[in-house]
PDB file of C-alpha atoms and ligand atoms in Angstrom:
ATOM      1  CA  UNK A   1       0.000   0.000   0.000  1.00 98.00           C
ATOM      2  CA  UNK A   2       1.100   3.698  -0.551  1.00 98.00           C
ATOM      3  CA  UNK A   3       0.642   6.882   1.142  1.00 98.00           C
ATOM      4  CA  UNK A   4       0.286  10.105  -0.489  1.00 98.00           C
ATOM      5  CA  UNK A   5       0.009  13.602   1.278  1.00 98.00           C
ATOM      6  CA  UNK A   6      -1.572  16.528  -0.660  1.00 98.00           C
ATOM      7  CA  UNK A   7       0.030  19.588   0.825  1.00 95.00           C
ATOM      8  CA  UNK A   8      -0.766  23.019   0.539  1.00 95.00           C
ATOM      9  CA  UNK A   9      -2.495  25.862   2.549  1.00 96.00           C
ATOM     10  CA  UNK A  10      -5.998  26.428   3.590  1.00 94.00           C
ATOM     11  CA  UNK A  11      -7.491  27.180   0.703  1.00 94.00           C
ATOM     12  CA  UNK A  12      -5.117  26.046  -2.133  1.00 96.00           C
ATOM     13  CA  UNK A  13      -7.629  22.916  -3.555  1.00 95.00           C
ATOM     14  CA  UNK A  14      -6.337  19.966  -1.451  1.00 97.00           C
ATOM     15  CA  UNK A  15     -10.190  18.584  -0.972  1.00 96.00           C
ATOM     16  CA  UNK A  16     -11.478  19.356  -4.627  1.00 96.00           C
ATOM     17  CA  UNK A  17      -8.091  17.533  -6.165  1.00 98.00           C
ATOM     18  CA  UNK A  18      -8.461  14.812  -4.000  1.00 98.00           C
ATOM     19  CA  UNK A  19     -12.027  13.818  -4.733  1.00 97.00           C
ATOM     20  CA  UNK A  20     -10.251  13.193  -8.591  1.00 97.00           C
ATOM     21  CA  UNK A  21      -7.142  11.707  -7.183  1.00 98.00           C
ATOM     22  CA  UNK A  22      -9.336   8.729  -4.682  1.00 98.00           C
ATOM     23  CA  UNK A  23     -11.171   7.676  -7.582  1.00 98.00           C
ATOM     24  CA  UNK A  24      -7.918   7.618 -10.541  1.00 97.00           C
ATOM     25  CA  UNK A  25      -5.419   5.626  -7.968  1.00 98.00           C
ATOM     26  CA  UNK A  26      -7.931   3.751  -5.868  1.00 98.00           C
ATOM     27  CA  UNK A  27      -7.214   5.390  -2.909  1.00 98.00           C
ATOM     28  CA  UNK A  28      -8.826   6.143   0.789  1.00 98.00           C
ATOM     29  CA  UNK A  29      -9.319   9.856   1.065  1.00 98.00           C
ATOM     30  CA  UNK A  30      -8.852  11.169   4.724  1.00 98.00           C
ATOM     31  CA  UNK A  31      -9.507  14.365   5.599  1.00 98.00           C
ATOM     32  CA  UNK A  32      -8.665  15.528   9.384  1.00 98.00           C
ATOM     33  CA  UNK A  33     -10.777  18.775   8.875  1.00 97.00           C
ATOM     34  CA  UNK A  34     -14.140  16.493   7.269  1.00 97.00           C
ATOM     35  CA  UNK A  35     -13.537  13.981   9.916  1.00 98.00           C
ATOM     36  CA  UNK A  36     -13.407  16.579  12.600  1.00 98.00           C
ATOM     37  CA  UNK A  37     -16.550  18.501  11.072  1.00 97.00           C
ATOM     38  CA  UNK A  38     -18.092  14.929  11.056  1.00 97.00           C
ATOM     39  CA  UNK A  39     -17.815  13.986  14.496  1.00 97.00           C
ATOM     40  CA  UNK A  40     -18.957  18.124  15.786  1.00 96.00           C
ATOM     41  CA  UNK A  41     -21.730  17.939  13.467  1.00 96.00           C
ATOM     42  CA  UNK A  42     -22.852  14.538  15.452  1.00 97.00           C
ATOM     43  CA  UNK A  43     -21.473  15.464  18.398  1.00 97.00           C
ATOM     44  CA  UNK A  44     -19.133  12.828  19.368  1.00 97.00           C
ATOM     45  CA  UNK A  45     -16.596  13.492  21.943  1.00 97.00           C
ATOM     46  CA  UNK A  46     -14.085  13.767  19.434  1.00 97.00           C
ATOM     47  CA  UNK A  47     -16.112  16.423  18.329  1.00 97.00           C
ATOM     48  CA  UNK A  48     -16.612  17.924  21.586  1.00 97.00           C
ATOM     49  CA  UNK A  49     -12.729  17.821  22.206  1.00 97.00           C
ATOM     50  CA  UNK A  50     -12.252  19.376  18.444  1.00 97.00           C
ATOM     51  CA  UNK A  51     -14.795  22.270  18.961  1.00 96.00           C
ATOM     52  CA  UNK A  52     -12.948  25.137  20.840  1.00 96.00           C
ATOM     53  CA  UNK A  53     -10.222  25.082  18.296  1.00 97.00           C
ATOM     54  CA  UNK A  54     -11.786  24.802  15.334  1.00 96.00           C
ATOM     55  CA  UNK A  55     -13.679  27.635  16.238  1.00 94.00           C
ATOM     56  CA  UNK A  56     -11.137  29.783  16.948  1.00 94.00           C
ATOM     57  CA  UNK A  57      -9.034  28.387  13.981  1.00 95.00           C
ATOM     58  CA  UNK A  58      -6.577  27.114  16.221  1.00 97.00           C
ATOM     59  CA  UNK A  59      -4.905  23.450  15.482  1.00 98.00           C
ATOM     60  CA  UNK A  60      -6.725  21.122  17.243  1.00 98.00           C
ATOM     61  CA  UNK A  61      -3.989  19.266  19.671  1.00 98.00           C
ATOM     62  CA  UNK A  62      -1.440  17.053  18.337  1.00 98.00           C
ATOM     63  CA  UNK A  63      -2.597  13.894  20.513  1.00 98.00           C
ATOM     64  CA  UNK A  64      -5.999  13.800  19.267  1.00 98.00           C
ATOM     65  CA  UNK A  65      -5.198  13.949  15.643  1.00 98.00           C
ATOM     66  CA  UNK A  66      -2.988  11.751  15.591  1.00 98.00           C
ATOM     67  CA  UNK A  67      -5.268   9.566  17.594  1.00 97.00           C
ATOM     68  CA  UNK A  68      -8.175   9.722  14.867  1.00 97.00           C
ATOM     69  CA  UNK A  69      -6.061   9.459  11.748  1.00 98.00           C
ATOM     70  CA  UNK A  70      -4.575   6.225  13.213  1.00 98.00           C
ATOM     71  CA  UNK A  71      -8.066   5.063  13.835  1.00 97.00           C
ATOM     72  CA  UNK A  72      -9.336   6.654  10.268  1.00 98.00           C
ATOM     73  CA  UNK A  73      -6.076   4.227   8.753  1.00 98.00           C
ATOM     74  CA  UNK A  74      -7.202   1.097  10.755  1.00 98.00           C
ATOM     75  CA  UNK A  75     -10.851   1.265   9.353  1.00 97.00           C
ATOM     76  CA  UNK A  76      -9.781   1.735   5.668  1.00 98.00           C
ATOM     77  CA  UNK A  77      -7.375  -1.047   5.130  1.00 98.00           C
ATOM     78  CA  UNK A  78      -9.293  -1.964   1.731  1.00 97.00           C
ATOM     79  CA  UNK A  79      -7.886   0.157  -1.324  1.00 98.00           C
ATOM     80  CA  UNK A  80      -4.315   0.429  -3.099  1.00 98.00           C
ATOM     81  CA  UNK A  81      -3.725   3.277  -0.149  1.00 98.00           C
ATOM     82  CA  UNK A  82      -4.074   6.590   1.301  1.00 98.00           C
ATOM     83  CA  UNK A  83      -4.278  10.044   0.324  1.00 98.00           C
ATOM     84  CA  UNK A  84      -3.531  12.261   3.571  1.00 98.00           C
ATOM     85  CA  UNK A  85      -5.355  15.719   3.188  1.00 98.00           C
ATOM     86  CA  UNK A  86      -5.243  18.413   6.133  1.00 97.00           C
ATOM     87  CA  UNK A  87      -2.636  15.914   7.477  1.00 98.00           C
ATOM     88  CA  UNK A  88       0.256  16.080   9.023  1.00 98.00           C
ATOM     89  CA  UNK A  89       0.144  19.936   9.712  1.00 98.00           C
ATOM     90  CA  UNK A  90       2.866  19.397  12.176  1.00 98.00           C
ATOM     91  CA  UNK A  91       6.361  18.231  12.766  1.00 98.00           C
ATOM     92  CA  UNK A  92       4.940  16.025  15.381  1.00 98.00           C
ATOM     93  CA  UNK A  93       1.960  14.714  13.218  1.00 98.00           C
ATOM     94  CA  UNK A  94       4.556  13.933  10.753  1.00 98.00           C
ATOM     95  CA  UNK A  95       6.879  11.673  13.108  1.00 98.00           C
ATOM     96  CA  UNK A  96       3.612  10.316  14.240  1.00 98.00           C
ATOM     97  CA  UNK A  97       2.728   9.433  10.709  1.00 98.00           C
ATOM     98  CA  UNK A  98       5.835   7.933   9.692  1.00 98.00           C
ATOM     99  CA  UNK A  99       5.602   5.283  12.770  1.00 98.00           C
ATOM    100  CA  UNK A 100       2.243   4.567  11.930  1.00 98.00           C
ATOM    101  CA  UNK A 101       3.084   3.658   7.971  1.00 98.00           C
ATOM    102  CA  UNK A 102       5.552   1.838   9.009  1.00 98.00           C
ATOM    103  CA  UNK A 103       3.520  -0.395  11.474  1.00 98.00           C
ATOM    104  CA  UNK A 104       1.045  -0.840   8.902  1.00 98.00           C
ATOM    105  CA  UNK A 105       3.517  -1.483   5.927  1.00 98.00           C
ATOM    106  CA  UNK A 106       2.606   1.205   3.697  1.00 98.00           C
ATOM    107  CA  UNK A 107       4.839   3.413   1.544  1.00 98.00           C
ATOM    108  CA  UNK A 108       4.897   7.271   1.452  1.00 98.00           C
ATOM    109  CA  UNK A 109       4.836   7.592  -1.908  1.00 98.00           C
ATOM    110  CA  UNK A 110       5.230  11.363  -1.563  1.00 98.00           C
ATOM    111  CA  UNK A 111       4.175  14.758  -0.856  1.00 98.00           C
ATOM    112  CA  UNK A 112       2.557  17.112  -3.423  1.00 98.00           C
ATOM    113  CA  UNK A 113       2.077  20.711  -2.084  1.00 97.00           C
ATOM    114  CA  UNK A 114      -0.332  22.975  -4.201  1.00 97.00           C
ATOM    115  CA  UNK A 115       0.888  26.172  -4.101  1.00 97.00           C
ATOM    116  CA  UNK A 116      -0.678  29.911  -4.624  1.00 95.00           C
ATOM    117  CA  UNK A 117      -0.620  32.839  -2.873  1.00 92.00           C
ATOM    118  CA  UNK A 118      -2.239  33.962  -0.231  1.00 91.00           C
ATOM    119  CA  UNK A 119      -4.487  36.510  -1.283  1.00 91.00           C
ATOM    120  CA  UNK A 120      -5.481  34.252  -4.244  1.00 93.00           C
ATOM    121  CA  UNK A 121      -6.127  31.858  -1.338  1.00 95.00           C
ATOM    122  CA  UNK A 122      -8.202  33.701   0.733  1.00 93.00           C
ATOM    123  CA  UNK A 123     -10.486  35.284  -1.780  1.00 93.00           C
ATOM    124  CA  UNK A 124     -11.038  31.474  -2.814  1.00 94.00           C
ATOM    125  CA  UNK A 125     -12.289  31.128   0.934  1.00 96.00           C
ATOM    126  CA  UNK A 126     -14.609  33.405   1.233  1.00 95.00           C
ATOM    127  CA  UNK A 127     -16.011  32.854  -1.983  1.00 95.00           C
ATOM    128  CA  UNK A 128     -16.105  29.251  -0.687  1.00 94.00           C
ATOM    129  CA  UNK A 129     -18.036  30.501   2.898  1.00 95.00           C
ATOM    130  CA  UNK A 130     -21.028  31.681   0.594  1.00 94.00           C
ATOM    131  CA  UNK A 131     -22.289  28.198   0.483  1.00 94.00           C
ATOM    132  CA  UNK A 132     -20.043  25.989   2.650  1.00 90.00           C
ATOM    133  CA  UNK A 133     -21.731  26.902   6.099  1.00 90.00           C
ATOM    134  CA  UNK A 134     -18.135  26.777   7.391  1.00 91.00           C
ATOM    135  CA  UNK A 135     -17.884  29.575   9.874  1.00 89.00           C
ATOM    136  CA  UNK A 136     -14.454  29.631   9.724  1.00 93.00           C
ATOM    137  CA  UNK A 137     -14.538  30.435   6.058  1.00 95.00           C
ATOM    138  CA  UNK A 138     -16.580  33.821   6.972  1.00 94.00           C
ATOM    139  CA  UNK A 139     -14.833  35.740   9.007  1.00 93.00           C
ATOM    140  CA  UNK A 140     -11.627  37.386   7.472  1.00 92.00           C
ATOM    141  CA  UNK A 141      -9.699  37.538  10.688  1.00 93.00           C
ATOM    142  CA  UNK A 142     -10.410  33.422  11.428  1.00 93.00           C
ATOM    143  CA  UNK A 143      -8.781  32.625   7.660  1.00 94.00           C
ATOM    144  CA  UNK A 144      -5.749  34.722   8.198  1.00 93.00           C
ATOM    145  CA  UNK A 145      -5.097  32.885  11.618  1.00 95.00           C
ATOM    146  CA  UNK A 146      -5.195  29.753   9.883  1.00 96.00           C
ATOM    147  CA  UNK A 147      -2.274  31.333   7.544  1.00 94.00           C
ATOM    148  CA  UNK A 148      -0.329  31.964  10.948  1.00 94.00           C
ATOM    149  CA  UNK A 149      -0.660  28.315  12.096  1.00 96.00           C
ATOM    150  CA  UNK A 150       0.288  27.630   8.735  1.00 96.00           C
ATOM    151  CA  UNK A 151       3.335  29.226   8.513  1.00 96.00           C
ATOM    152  CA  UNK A 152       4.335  28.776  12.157  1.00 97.00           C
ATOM    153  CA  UNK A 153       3.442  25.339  12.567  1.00 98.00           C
ATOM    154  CA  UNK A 154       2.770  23.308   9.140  1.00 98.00           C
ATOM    155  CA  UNK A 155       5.511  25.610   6.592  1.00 97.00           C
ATOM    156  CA  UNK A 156       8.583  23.551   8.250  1.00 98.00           C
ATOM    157  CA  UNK A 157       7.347  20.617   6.920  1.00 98.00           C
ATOM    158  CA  UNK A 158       8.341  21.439   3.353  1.00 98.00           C
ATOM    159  CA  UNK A 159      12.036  21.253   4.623  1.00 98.00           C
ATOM    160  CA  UNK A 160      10.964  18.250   6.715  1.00 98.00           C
ATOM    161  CA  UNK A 161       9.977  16.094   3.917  1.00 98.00           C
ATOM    162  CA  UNK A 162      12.527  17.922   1.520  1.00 98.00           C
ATOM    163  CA  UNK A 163      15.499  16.567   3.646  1.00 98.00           C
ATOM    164  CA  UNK A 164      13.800  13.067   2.761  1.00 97.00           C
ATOM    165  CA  UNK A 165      13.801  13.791  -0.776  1.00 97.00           C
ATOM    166  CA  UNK A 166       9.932  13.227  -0.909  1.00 98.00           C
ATOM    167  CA  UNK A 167       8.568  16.808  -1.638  1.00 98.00           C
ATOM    168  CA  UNK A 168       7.348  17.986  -4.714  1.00 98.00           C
ATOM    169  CA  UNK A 169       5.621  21.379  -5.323  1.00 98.00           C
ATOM    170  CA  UNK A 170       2.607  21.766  -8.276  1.00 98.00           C
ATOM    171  CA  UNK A 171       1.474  25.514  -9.571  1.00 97.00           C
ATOM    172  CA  UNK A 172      -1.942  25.496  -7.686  1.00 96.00           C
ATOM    173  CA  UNK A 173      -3.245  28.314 -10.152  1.00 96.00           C
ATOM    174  CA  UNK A 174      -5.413  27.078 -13.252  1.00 95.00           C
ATOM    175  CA  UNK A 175      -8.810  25.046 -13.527  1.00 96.00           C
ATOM    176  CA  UNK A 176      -9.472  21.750 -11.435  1.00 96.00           C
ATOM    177  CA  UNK A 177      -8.479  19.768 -14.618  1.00 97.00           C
ATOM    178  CA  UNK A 178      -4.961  21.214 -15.283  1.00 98.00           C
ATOM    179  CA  UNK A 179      -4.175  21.012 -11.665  1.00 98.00           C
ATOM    180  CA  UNK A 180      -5.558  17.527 -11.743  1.00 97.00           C
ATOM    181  CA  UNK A 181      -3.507  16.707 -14.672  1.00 98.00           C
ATOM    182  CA  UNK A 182      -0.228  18.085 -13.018  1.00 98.00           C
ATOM    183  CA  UNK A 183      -0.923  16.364  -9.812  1.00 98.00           C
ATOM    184  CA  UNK A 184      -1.327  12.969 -12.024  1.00 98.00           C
ATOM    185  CA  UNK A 185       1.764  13.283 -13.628  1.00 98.00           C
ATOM    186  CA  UNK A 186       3.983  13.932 -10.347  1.00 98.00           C
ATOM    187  CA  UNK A 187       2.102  10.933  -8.471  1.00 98.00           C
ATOM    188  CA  UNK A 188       2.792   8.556 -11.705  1.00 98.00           C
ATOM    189  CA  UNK A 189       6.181   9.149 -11.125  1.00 98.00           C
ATOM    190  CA  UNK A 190       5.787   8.255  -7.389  1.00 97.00           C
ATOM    191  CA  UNK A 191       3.607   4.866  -7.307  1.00 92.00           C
TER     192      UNK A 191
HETATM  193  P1  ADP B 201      -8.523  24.464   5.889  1.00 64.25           P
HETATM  194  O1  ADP B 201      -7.407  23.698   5.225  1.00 64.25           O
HETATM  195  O2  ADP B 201      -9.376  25.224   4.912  1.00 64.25           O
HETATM  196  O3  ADP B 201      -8.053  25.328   7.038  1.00 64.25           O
HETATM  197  P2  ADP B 201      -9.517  21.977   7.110  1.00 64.25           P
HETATM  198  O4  ADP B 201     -10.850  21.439   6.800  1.00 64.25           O
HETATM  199  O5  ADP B 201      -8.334  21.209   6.637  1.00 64.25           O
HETATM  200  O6  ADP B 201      -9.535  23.448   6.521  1.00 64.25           O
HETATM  201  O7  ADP B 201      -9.362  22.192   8.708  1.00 64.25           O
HETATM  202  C1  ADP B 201     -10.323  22.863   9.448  1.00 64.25           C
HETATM  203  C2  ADP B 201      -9.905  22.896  10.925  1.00 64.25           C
HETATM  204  O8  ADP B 201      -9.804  21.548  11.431  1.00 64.25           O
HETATM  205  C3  ADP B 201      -8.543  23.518  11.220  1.00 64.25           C
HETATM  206  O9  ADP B 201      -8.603  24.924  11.342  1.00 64.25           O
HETATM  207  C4  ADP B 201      -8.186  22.824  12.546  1.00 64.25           C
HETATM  208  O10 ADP B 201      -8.885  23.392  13.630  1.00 64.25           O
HETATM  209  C5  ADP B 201      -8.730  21.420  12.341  1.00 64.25           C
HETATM  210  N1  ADP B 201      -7.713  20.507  11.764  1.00 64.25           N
HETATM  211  C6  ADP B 201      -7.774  19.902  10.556  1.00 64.25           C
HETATM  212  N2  ADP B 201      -6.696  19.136  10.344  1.00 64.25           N
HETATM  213  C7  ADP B 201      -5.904  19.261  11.439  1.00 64.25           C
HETATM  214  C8  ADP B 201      -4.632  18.725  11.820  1.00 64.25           C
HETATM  215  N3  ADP B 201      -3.948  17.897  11.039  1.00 64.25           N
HETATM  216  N4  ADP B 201      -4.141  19.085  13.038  1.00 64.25           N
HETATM  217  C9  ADP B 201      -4.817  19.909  13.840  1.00 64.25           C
HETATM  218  N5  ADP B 201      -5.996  20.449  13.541  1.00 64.25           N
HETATM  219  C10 ADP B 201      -6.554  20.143  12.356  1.00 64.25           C
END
């Protein structure tokens, strides 16, 4: 089995891509932000746990993310692998993820970061708050915090993964089908 980890900032088309990407390599598609939504919307105590920093945009601890992504792995044991979106968003997450692949015997194929700036980024947000119900894609002030955690806590992963020679960067600009199509042809070169 492989792992793949689309990586990129809110915003940048990680979910969109991925719902192409599941389907043309036959993967598992976990998200750590539509699990989390999932278990506030039904009020789990995962949810419960998640709630006060989601809503303030805030990471939600390391502990219990890495604790539901290892359970999210265990339940989805079926395909040809994983595609990781929304995860790891921290150095820790990362070292967490690494044991866990390795437990389980799958491969990191790679990581493919979709990159655009930031005000391209958060225009696409709050275009995307119209409809999504998100509140955290309303409110200017709760998008630009998640660009802080971004760059304080997920950004030094791109060095991370670098150093292990499994980083690779795609223009996020363009419609869903070019970015599709240059996400395909990185990940051909990676499974
Ligand atoms: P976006 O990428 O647009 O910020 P996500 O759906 O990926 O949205 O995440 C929404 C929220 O869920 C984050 O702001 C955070 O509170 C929580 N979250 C998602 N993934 C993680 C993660 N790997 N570690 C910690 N918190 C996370």
């Amino acid at each position: 089995m492989i792992a793949i980890v689309l990586f990129g900032k809110p915003g940048a088309g990680k979910g969109t891509q991925a719902e192409f990407l599941k389907e043309k390599y036959n993967l598992t598609h976990i998200s750590t932000g539509d699990v989390f939504r999932y278990n506030l919307k039904n009020g789990t105590d995962l949810g419960k746990q998640a709630q006060v920093y989601m809503s303030e945009a805030k990471l939600v601890p390391d502990e219990i993310t890495i604790n539901m992504l290892a359970n999210e792995v265990e339940k989805n044991m079926d395909k040809d692998g994983f595609l990781f979106d929304g995860f790891p968003r921290t150095i820790k997450q990362a070292e967490a993820l690494e044991a866990l692949l390795k437990e389980k015997n799958i491969r990191l194929a790679g990581t493919v970061a979709l990159e655009a700036n930031d005000d391209i980024l958060v225009a696409r947000i709050l275009e995307r708050g119209k409809t999504s119900g998100r509140a955290d894609d309303q409110d200017e002030a709760k998008i630009r915090y998640r660009y802080t955690e971004y760059n304080e806590n997920t950004a030094p992963l791109i060095k991370y993964y670098q150093d292990k020679n499994v980083f690779h960067a795609v223009d996020g600009i363009g419609s869903i089908e070019e970015i599709t199509g240059r996400l395909s042809k990185v990940i051909d070169t990676l499974i």
